[in-house]
Short mmCIF file of C-alpha atoms in Angstrom, two decimals:
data_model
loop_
_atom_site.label_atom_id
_atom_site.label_comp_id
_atom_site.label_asym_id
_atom_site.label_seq_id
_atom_site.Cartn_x
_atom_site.Cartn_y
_atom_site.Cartn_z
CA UNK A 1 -58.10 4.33 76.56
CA UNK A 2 -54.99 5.23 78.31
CA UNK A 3 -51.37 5.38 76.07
CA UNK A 4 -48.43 5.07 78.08
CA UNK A 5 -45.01 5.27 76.55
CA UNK A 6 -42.60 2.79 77.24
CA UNK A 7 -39.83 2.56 79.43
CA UNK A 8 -36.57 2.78 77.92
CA UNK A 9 -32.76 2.56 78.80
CA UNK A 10 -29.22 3.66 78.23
CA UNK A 11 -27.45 0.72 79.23
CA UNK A 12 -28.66 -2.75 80.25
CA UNK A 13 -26.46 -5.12 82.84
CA UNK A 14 -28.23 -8.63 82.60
CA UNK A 15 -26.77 -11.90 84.59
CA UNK A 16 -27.10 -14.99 82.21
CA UNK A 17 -26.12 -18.47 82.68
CA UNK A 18 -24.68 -19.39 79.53
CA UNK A 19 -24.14 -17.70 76.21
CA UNK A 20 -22.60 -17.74 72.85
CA UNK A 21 -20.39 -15.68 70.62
CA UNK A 22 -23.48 -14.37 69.21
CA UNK A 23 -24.80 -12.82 72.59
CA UNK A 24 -28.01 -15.85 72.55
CA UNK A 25 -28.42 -16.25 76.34
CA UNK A 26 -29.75 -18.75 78.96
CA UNK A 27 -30.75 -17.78 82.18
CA UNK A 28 -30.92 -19.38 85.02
CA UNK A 29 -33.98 -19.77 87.83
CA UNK A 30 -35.34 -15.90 88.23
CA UNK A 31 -32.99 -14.40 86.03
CA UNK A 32 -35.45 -15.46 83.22
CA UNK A 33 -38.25 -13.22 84.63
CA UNK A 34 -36.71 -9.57 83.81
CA UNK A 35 -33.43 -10.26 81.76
CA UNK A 36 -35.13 -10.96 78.60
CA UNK A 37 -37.39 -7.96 78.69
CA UNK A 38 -34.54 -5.59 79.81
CA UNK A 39 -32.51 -6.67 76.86
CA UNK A 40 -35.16 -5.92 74.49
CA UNK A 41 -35.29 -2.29 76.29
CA UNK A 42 -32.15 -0.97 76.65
CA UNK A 43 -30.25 0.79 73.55
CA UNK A 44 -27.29 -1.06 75.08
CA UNK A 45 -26.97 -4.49 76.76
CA UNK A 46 -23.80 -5.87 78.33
CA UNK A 47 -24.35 -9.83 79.95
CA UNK A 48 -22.60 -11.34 82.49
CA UNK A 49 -22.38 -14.98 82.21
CA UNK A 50 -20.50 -17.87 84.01
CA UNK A 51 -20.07 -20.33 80.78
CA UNK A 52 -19.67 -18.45 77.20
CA UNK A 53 -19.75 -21.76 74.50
CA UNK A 54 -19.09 -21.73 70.75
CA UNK A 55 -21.60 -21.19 68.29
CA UNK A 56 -23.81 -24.51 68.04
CA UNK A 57 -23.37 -25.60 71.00
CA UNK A 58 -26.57 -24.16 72.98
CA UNK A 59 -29.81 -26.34 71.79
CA UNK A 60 -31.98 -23.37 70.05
CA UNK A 61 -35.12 -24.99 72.41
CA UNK A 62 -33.33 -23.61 75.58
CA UNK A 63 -32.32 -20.57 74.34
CA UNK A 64 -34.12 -17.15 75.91
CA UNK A 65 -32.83 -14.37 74.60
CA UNK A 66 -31.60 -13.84 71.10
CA UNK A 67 -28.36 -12.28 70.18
CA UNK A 68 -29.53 -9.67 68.04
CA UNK A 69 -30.61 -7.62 71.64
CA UNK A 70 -27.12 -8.26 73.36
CA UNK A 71 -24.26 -5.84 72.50
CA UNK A 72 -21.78 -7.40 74.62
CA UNK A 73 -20.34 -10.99 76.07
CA UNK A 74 -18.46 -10.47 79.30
CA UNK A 75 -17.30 -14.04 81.12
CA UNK A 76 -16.84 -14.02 84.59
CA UNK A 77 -15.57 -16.83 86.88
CA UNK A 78 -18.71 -18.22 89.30
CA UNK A 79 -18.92 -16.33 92.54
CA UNK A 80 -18.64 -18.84 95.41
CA UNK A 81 -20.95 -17.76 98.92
CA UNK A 82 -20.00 -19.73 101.73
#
Protein backbone atom coordinates (compact mmCIF):
# COMPACT_ATOMS: atom_id res chain seq x y z
CA UNK A 1 0.00 0.00 0.00
CA UNK A 2 1.15 3.41 -0.77
CA UNK A 3 0.65 6.44 2.19
CA UNK A 4 0.68 9.76 0.85
CA UNK A 5 0.40 12.75 3.10
CA UNK A 6 -1.96 15.28 2.41
CA UNK A 7 -1.80 18.47 0.89
CA UNK A 8 -2.05 21.31 3.08
CA UNK A 9 -2.22 25.22 3.04
CA UNK A 10 -1.41 28.54 4.61
CA UNK A 11 -4.13 30.51 3.37
CA UNK A 12 -7.23 29.61 1.35
CA UNK A 13 -9.05 32.36 -1.16
CA UNK A 14 -12.44 30.62 -2.11
CA UNK A 15 -15.25 32.52 -4.42
CA UNK A 16 -18.77 31.71 -2.95
CA UNK A 17 -22.09 32.81 -3.96
CA UNK A 18 -23.75 33.52 -0.87
CA UNK A 19 -22.87 33.29 2.78
CA UNK A 20 -23.72 34.04 6.31
CA UNK A 21 -22.30 35.67 9.37
CA UNK A 22 -21.22 32.33 10.33
CA UNK A 23 -18.91 31.78 7.18
CA UNK A 24 -21.74 28.68 5.83
CA UNK A 25 -21.26 29.13 2.05
CA UNK A 26 -23.05 28.44 -1.29
CA UNK A 27 -21.35 28.17 -4.35
CA UNK A 28 -22.26 28.66 -7.44
CA UNK A 29 -21.90 26.30 -10.87
CA UNK A 30 -17.99 25.02 -10.67
CA UNK A 31 -17.11 26.81 -7.73
CA UNK A 32 -18.68 23.80 -5.84
CA UNK A 33 -16.06 21.35 -7.28
CA UNK A 34 -12.76 22.63 -5.34
CA UNK A 35 -14.01 25.38 -2.83
CA UNK A 36 -15.34 23.02 -0.36
CA UNK A 37 -12.31 20.81 -0.27
CA UNK A 38 -9.86 23.81 -0.17
CA UNK A 39 -11.66 25.14 2.83
CA UNK A 40 -11.35 22.02 4.67
CA UNK A 41 -7.40 22.25 3.76
CA UNK A 42 -6.16 25.37 4.41
CA UNK A 43 -5.22 26.52 8.17
CA UNK A 44 -6.79 29.77 6.94
CA UNK A 45 -9.77 30.49 4.64
CA UNK A 46 -10.88 33.95 3.54
CA UNK A 47 -14.36 33.82 0.98
CA UNK A 48 -15.33 36.11 -1.39
CA UNK A 49 -18.94 36.31 -1.91
CA UNK A 50 -21.43 38.58 -3.86
CA UNK A 51 -24.57 38.30 -1.25
CA UNK A 52 -23.55 37.88 2.65
CA UNK A 53 -27.38 37.24 4.45
CA UNK A 54 -28.21 37.04 8.16
CA UNK A 55 -28.14 34.04 10.06
CA UNK A 56 -31.35 31.87 9.06
CA UNK A 57 -31.76 32.97 6.11
CA UNK A 58 -29.79 30.27 3.85
CA UNK A 59 -32.05 26.88 3.77
CA UNK A 60 -29.46 24.33 5.61
CA UNK A 61 -30.39 21.83 2.33
CA UNK A 62 -28.40 24.26 0.02
CA UNK A 63 -25.76 24.93 2.12
CA UNK A 64 -22.01 23.48 1.00
CA UNK A 65 -19.64 24.42 3.16
CA UNK A 66 -19.96 24.83 6.88
CA UNK A 67 -18.77 27.77 8.81
CA UNK A 68 -16.67 26.12 11.17
CA UNK A 69 -13.82 25.84 7.99
CA UNK A 70 -14.20 29.64 6.98
CA UNK A 71 -12.15 32.21 8.97
CA UNK A 72 -13.29 35.11 7.15
CA UNK A 73 -16.52 36.88 5.27
CA UNK A 74 -15.36 39.42 2.74
CA UNK A 75 -18.48 41.01 0.46
CA UNK A 76 -17.70 42.22 -2.73
CA UNK A 77 -19.97 44.00 -5.27
CA UNK A 78 -20.66 41.50 -8.56
CA UNK A 79 -18.09 41.99 -11.25
CA UNK A 80 -19.89 42.94 -14.49
CA UNK A 81 -17.97 41.45 -18.08
CA UNK A 82 -19.29 43.03 -20.98
Amino acid sequence: YVFEAPLKADFALVSALKADRWGNLIYSKSARNFGPLMCMASNTTVVEVQDCVEIGELEPENIITQGIFVDRVIEIEPILIL
